[in-house]
PDB file of C-alpha atoms in Angstrom:
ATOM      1  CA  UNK A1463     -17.777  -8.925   4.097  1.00  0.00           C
ATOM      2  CA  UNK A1464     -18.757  -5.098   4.250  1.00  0.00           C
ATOM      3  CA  UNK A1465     -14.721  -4.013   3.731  1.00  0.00           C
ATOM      4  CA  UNK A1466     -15.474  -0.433   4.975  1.00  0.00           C
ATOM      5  CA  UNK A1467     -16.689  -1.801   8.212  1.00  0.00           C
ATOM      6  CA  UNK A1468     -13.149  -3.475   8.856  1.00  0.00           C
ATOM      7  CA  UNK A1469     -11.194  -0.482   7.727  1.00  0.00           C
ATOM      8  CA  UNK A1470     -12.234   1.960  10.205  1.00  0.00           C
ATOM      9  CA  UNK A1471     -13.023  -0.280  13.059  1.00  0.00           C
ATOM     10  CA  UNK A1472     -10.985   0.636  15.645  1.00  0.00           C
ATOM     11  CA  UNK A1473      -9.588  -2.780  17.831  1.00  0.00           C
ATOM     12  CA  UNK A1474      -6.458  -3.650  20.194  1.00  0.00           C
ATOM     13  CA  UNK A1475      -3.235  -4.069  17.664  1.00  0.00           C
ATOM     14  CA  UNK A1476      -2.886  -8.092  17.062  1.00  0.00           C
ATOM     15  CA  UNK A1477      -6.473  -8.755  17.571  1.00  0.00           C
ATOM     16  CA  UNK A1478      -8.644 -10.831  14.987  1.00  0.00           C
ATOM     17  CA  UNK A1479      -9.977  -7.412  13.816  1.00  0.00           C
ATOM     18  CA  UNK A1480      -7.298  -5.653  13.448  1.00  0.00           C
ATOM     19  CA  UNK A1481      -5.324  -7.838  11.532  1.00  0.00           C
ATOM     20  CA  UNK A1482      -8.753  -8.061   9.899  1.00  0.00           C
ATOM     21  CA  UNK A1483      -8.752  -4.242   9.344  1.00  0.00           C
ATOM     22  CA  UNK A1484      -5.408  -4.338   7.983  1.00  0.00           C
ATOM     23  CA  UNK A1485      -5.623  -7.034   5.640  1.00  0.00           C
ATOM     24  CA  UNK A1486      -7.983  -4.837   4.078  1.00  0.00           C
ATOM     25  CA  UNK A1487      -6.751  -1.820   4.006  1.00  0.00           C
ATOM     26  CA  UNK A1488      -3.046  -3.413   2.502  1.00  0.00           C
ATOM     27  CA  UNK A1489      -5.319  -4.945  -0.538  1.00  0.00           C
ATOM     28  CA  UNK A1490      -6.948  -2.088  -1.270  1.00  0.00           C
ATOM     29  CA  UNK A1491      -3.878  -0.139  -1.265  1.00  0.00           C
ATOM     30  CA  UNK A1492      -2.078  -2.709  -3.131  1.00  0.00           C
ATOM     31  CA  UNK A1493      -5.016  -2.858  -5.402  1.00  0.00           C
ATOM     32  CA  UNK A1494      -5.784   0.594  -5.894  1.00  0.00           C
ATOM     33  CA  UNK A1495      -1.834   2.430  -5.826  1.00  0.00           C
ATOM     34  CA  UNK A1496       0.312  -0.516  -6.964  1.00  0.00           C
ATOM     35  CA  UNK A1497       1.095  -2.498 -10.788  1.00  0.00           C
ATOM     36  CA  UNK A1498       0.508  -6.101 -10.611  1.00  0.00           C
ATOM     37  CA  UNK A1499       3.704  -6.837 -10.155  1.00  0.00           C
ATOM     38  CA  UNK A1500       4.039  -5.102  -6.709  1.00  0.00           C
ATOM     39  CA  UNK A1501       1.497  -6.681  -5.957  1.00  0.00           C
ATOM     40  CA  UNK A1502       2.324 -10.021  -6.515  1.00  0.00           C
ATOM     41  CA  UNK A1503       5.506  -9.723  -4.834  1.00  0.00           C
ATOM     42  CA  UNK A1504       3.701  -8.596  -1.207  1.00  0.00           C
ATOM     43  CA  UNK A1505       1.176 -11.483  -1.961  1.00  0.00           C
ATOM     44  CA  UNK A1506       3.206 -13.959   0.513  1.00  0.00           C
ATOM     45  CA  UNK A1507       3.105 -11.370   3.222  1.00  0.00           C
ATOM     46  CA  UNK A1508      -1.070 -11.146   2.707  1.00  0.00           C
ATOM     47  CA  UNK A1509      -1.028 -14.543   2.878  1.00  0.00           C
ATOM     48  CA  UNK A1510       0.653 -14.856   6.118  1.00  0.00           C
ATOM     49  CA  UNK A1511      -2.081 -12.584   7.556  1.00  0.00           C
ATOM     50  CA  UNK A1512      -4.913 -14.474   5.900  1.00  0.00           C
ATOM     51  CA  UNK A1513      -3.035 -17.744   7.444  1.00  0.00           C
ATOM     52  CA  UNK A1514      -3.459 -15.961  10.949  1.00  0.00           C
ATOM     53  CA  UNK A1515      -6.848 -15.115  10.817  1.00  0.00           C
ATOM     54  CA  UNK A1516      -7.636 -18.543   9.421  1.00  0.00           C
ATOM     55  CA  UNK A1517      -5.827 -20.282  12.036  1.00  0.00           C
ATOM     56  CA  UNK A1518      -7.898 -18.364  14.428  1.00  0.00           C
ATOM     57  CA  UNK A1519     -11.079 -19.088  12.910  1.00  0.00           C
ATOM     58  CA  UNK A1520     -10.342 -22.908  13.207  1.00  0.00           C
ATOM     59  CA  UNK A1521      -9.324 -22.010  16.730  1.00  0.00           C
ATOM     60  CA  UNK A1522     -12.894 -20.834  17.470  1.00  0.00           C
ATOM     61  CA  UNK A1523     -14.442 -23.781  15.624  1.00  0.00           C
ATOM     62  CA  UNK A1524     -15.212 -22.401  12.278  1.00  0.00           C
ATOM     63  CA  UNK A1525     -14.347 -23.222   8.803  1.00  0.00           C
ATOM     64  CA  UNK A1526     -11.219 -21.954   6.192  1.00  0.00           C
ATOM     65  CA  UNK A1527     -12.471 -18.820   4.708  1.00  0.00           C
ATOM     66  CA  UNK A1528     -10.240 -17.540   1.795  1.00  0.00           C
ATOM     67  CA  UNK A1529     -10.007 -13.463   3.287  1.00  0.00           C
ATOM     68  CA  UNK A1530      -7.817 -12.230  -0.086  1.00  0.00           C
ATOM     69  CA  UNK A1531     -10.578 -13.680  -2.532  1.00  0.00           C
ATOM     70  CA  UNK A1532     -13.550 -12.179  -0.703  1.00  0.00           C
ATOM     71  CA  UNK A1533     -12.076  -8.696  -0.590  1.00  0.00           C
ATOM     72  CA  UNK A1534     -10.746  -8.742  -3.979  1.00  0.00           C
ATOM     73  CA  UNK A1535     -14.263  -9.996  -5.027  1.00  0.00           C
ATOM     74  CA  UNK A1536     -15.788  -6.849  -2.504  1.00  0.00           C
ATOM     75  CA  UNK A1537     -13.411  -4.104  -4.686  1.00  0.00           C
ATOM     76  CA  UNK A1538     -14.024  -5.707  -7.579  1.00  0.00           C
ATOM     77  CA  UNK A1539     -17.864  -4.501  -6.556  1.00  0.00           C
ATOM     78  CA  UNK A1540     -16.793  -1.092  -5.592  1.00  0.00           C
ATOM     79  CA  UNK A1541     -15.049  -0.972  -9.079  1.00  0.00           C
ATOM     80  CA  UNK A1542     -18.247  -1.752 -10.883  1.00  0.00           C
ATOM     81  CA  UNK A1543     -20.553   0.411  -8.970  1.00  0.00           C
ATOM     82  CA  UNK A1544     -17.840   3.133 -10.052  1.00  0.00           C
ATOM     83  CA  UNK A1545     -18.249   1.686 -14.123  1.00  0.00           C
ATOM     84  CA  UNK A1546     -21.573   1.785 -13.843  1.00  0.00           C
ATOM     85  CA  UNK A1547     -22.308   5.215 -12.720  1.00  0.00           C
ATOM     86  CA  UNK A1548     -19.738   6.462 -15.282  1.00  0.00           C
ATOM     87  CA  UNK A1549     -21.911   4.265 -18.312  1.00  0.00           C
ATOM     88  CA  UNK A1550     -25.205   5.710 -17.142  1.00  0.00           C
ATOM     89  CA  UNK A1551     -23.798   9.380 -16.900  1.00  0.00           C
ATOM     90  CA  UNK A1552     -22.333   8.930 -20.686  1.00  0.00           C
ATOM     91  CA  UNK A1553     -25.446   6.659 -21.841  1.00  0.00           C
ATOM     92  CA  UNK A1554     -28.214   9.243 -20.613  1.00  0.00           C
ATOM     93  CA  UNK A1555     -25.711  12.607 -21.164  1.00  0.00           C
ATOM     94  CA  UNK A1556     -25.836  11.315 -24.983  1.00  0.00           C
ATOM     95  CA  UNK A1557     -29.517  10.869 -25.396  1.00  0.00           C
ATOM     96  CA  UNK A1558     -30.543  14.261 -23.685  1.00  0.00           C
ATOM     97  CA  UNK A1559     -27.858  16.637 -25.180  1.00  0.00           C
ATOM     98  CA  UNK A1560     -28.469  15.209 -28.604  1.00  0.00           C
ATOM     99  CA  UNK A1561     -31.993  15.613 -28.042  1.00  0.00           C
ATOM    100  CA  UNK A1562     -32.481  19.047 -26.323  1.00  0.00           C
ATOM    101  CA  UNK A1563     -29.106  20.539 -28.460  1.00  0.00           C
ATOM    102  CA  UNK A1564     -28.700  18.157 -31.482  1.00  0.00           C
ATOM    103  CA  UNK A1565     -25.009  17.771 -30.441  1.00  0.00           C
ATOM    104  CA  UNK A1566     -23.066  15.254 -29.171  1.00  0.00           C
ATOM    105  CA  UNK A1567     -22.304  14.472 -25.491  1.00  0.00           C
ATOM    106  CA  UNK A1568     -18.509  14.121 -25.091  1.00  0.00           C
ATOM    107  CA  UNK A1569     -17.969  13.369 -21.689  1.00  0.00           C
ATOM    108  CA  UNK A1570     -13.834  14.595 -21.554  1.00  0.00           C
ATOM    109  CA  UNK A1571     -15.320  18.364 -22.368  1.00  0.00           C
ATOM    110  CA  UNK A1572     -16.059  18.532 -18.352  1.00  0.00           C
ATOM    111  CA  UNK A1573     -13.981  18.283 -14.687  1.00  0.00           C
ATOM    112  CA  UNK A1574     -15.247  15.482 -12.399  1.00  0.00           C
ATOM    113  CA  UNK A1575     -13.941  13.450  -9.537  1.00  0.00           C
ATOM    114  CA  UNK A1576     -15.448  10.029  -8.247  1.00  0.00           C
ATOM    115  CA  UNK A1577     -13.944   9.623  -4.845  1.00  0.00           C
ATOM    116  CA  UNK A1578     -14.948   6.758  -1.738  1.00  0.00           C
ATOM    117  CA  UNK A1579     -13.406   7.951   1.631  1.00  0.00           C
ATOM    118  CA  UNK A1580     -14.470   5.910   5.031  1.00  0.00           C
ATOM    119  CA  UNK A1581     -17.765   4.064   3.487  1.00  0.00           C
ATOM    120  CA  UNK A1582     -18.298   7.589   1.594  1.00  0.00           C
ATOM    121  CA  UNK A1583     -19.084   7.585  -2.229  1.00  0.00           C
ATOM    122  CA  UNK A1584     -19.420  11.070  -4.076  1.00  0.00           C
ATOM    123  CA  UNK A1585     -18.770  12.294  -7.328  1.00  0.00           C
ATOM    124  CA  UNK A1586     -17.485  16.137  -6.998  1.00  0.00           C
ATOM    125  CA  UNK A1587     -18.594  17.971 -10.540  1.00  0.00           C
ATOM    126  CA  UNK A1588     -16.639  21.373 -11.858  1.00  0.00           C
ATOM    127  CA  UNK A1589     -18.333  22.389 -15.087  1.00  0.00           C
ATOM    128  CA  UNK A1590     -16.281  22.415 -18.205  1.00  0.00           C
ATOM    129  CA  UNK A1591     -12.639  21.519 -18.210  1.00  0.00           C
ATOM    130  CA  UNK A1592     -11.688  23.906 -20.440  1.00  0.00           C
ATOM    131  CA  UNK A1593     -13.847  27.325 -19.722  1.00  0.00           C
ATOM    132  CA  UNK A1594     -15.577  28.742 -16.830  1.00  0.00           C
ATOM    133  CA  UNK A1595     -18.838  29.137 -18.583  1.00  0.00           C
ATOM    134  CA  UNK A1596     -22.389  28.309 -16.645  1.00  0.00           C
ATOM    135  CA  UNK A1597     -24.877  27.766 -19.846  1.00  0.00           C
ATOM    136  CA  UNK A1598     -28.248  26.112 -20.512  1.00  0.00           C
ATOM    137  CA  UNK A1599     -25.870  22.666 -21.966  1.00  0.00           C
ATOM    138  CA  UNK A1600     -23.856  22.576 -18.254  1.00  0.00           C
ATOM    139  CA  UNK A1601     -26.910  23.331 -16.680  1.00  0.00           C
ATOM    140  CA  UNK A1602     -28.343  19.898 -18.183  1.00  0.00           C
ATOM    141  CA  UNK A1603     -25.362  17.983 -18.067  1.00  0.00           C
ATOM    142  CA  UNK A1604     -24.905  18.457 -14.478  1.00  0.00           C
ATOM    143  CA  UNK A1605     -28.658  17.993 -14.076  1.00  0.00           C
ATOM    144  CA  UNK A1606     -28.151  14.760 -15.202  1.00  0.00           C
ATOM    145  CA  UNK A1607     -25.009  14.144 -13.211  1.00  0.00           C
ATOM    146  CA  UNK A1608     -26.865  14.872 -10.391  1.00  0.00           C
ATOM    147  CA  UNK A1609     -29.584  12.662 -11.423  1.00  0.00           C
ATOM    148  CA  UNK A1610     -27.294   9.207 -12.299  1.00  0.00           C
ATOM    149  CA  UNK A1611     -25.710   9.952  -8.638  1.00  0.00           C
ATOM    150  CA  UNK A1612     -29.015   9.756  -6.435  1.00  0.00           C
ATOM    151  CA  UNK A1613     -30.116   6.522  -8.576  1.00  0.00           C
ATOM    152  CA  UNK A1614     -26.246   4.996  -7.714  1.00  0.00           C
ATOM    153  CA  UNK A1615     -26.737   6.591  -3.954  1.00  0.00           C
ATOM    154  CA  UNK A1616     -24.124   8.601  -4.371  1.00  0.00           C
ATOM    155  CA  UNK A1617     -23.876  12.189  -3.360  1.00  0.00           C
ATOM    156  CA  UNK A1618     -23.107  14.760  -5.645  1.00  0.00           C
ATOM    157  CA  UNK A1619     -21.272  17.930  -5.002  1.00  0.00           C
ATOM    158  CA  UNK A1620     -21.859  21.120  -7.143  1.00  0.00           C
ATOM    159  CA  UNK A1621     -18.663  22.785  -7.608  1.00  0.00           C
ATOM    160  CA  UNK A1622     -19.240  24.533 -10.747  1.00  0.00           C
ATOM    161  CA  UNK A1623     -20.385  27.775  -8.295  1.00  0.00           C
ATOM    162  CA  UNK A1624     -16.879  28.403  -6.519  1.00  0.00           C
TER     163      UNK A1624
END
């Protein structure tokens, strides 16, 4: 379904896209911001909006597509791109630091935020959480930070220099 493409389209309020665009953008929120329980209780209005945009795809001839599954299936996706890039970072952080300084990688010793912002995926990396050291172990860590990111298509932002 390509979510981000329906989040910042920009369409006339009521159309098929918009209420497209906003069904999206109330899961993800919902998903993302909310417990469970909130949102199971505004699951009856999402389903109202599905029921319009499904009543307008049998208008135009086409069959039932279930809008809440597929995007839930879509984040679900963005989730696991996000799990994935944090196993390789811990998985390859281990073997090289243990190798190169016979210690072991512990990945809550150091600041980093995964963000996505309009179809934009980075990971923004600080350095240590606890000191504002630069040594030869940061220097490899965020090496291979950097490294995990590119293979994941992700950018990665040095700020372990401001």
């Amino acid at each position: 379904m390509e979510l981000l493409q329906y989040e910042f389209i920009t369409a006339p309020k009521g159309s098929y896209l918009n209420r497209l665009g906003e069904l999206v953008k109330k899961i993800r929120y919902y998903r993302m911001n909310v417990p469970i329980e909130g949102f199971r209780a505004a699951l009856p209005g999402l389903k109202l909006v599905e029921q319009e945009l499904q009543e307008f795809d049998d208008s135009i001839g086409l069959g039932k597509r279930n809008y809440i599954d597929e995007i839930m299936e879509e984040l679900q996706q963005e989730a696991e791109v996000e799990e994935k890039l944090m196993a390789d970072i811990v998985r390859f952080s281990k073997t090289i630091v243990n190798t190169i300084f016979h210690e072991e990688f512990v990945a809550d010793e150091f600041a980093f935020d995964f963000r996505i912002k309009e179809a934009v995926k980075w990971l923004e990396f600080y350095g240590y959480k606890n000191e504002q050291v630069i040594d030869e172990k940061l220097n490899v860590v965020k090496d291979i930070f950097r490294s995990v990111c590119s293979m994941h298509n992700i950018i990665f932002i040095d700020s372990t220099l401001t």
